[in-house]
mmCIF file of C-alpha atoms in Angstrom:
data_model
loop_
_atom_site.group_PDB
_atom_site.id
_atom_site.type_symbol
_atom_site.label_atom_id
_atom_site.label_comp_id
_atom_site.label_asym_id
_atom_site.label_seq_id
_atom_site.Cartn_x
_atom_site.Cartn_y
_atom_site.Cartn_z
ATOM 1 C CA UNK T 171 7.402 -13.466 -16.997
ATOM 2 C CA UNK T 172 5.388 -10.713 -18.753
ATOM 3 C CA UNK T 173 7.198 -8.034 -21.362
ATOM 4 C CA UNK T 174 10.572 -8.866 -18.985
ATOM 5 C CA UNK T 175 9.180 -8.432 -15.754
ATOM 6 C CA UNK T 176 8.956 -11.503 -13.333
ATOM 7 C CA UNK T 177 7.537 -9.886 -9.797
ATOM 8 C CA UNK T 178 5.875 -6.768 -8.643
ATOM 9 C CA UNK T 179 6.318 -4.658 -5.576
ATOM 10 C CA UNK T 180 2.747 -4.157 -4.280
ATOM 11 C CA UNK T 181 0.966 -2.276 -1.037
ATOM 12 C CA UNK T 182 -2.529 -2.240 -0.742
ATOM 13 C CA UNK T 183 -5.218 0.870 -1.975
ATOM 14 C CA UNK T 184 -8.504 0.832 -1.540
ATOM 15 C CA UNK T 185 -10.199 -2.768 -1.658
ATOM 16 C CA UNK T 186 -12.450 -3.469 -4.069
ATOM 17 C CA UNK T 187 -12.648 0.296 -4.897
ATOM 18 C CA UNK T 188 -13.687 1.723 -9.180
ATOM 19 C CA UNK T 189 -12.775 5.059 -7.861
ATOM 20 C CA UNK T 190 -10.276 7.424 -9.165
ATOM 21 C CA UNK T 191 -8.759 10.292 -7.706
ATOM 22 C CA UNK T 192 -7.015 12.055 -11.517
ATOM 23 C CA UNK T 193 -4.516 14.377 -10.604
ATOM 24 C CA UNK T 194 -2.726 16.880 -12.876
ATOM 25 C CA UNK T 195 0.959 15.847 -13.846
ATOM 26 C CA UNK T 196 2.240 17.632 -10.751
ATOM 27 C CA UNK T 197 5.906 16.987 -11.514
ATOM 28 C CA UNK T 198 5.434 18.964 -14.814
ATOM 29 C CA UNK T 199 3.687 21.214 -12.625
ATOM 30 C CA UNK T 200 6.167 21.803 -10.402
ATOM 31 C CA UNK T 201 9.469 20.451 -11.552
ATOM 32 C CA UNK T 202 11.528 21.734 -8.454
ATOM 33 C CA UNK T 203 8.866 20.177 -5.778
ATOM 34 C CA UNK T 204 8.810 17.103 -4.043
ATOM 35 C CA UNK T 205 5.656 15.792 -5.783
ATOM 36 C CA UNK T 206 6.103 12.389 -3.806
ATOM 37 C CA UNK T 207 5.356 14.219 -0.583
ATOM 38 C CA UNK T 208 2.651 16.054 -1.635
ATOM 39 C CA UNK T 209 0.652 13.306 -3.393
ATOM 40 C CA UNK T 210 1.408 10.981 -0.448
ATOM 41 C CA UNK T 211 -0.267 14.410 1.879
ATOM 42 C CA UNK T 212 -3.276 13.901 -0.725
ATOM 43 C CA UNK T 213 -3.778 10.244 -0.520
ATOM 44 C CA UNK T 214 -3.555 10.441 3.629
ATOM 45 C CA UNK T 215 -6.508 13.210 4.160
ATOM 46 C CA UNK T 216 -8.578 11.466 0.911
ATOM 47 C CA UNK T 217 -8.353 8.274 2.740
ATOM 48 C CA UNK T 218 -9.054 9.625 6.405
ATOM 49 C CA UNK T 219 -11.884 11.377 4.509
ATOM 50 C CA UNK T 220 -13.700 8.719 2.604
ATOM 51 C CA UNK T 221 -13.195 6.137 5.539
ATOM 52 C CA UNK T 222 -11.428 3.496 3.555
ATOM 53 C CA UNK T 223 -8.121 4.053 5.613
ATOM 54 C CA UNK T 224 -9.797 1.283 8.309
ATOM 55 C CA UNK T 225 -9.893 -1.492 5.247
ATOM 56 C CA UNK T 226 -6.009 -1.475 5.191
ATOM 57 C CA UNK T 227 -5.887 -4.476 7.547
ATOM 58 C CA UNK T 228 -7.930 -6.211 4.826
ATOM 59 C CA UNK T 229 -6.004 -5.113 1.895
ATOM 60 C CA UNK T 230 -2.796 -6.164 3.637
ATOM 61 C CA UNK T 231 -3.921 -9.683 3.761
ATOM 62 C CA UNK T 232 -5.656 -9.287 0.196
ATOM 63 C CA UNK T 233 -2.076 -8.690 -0.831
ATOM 64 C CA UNK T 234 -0.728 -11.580 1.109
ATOM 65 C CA UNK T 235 -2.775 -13.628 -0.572
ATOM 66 C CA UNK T 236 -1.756 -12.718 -3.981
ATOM 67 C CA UNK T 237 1.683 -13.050 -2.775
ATOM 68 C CA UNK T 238 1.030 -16.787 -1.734
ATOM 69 C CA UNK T 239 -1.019 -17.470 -4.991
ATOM 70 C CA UNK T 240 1.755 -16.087 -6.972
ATOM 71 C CA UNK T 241 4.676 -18.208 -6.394
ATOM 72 C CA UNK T 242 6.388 -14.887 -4.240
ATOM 73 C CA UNK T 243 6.283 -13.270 -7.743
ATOM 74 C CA UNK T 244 4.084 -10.390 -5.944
ATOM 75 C CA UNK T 245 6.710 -9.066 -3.151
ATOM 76 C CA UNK T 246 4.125 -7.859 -0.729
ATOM 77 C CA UNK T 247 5.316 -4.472 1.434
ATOM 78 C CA UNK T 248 2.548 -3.907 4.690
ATOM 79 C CA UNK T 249 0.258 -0.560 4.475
ATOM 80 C CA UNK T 250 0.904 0.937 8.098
ATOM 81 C CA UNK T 251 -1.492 3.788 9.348
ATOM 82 C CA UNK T 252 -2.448 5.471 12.415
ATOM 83 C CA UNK T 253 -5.698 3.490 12.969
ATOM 84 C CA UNK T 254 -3.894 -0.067 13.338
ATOM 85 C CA UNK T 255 -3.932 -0.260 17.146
ATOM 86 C CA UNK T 256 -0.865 -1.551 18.619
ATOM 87 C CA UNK T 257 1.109 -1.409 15.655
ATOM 88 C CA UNK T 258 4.320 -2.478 16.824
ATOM 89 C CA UNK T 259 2.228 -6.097 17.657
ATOM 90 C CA UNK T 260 0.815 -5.534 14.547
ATOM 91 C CA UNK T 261 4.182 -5.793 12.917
ATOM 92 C CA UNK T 262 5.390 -8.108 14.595
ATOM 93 C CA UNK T 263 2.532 -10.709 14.141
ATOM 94 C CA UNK T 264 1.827 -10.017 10.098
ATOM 95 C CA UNK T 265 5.698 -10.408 10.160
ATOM 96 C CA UNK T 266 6.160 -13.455 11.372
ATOM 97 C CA UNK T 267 2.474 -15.007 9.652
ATOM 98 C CA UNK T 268 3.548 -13.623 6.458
ATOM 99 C CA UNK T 269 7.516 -11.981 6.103
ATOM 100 C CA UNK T 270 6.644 -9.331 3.997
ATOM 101 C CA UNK T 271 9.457 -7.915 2.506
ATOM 102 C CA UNK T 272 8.213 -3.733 3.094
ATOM 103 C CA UNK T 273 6.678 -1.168 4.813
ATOM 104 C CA UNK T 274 4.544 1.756 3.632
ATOM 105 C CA UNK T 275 4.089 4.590 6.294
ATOM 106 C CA UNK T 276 1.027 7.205 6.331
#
């Protein structure tokens, strides 16, 4: 356990990636907006755009991994986007290899 906390909820980004993408505090911003939904807008057409939305199949497993080296202190949710092919098999394979515990949509 570090400062109290004993496991982390993580979904992959962008493997082995330095870059940042700094984006004004949109919540103070906008304090009546759904902030959620438009970063989430943001971080679909950046990754479409840069090309790293085809390494999410990699960072899933990279995540997997951590989850297995961790003792299940990571709780690993699945990154799901439009370029997994058959993503209903996808599901239901990475499910039964790895019983993640989440899903993230784009």
């Amino acid at each position: 356990m570090y400062n109290g906390i004993d496991k982390v909820i993580l979904v992959p980004g962008e493997l082995n990636s330095t870059t940042e993408y700094p984006l004004p505090h949109l919540a103070k911003l906008f304090p009546k907006s759904n902030v959620v939904k438009a970063t989430n807008v943001l971080t679909k057409i950046t990754m479409k755009l840069t090309g790293k939305v085809t390494e999410i199949p990699v960072g899933n497993e990279h995540v997997y991994r951590l989850t297995s080296e961790t003792d299940n202190r990571v709780i690993q949710f699945l990154w799901i986007t439009t370029k997994i092919k058959d993503t209903r098999g996808y599901l239901n394979t990475k499910f039964s290899d790895w019983h993640f515990r989440g899903v993230k949509l784009h």
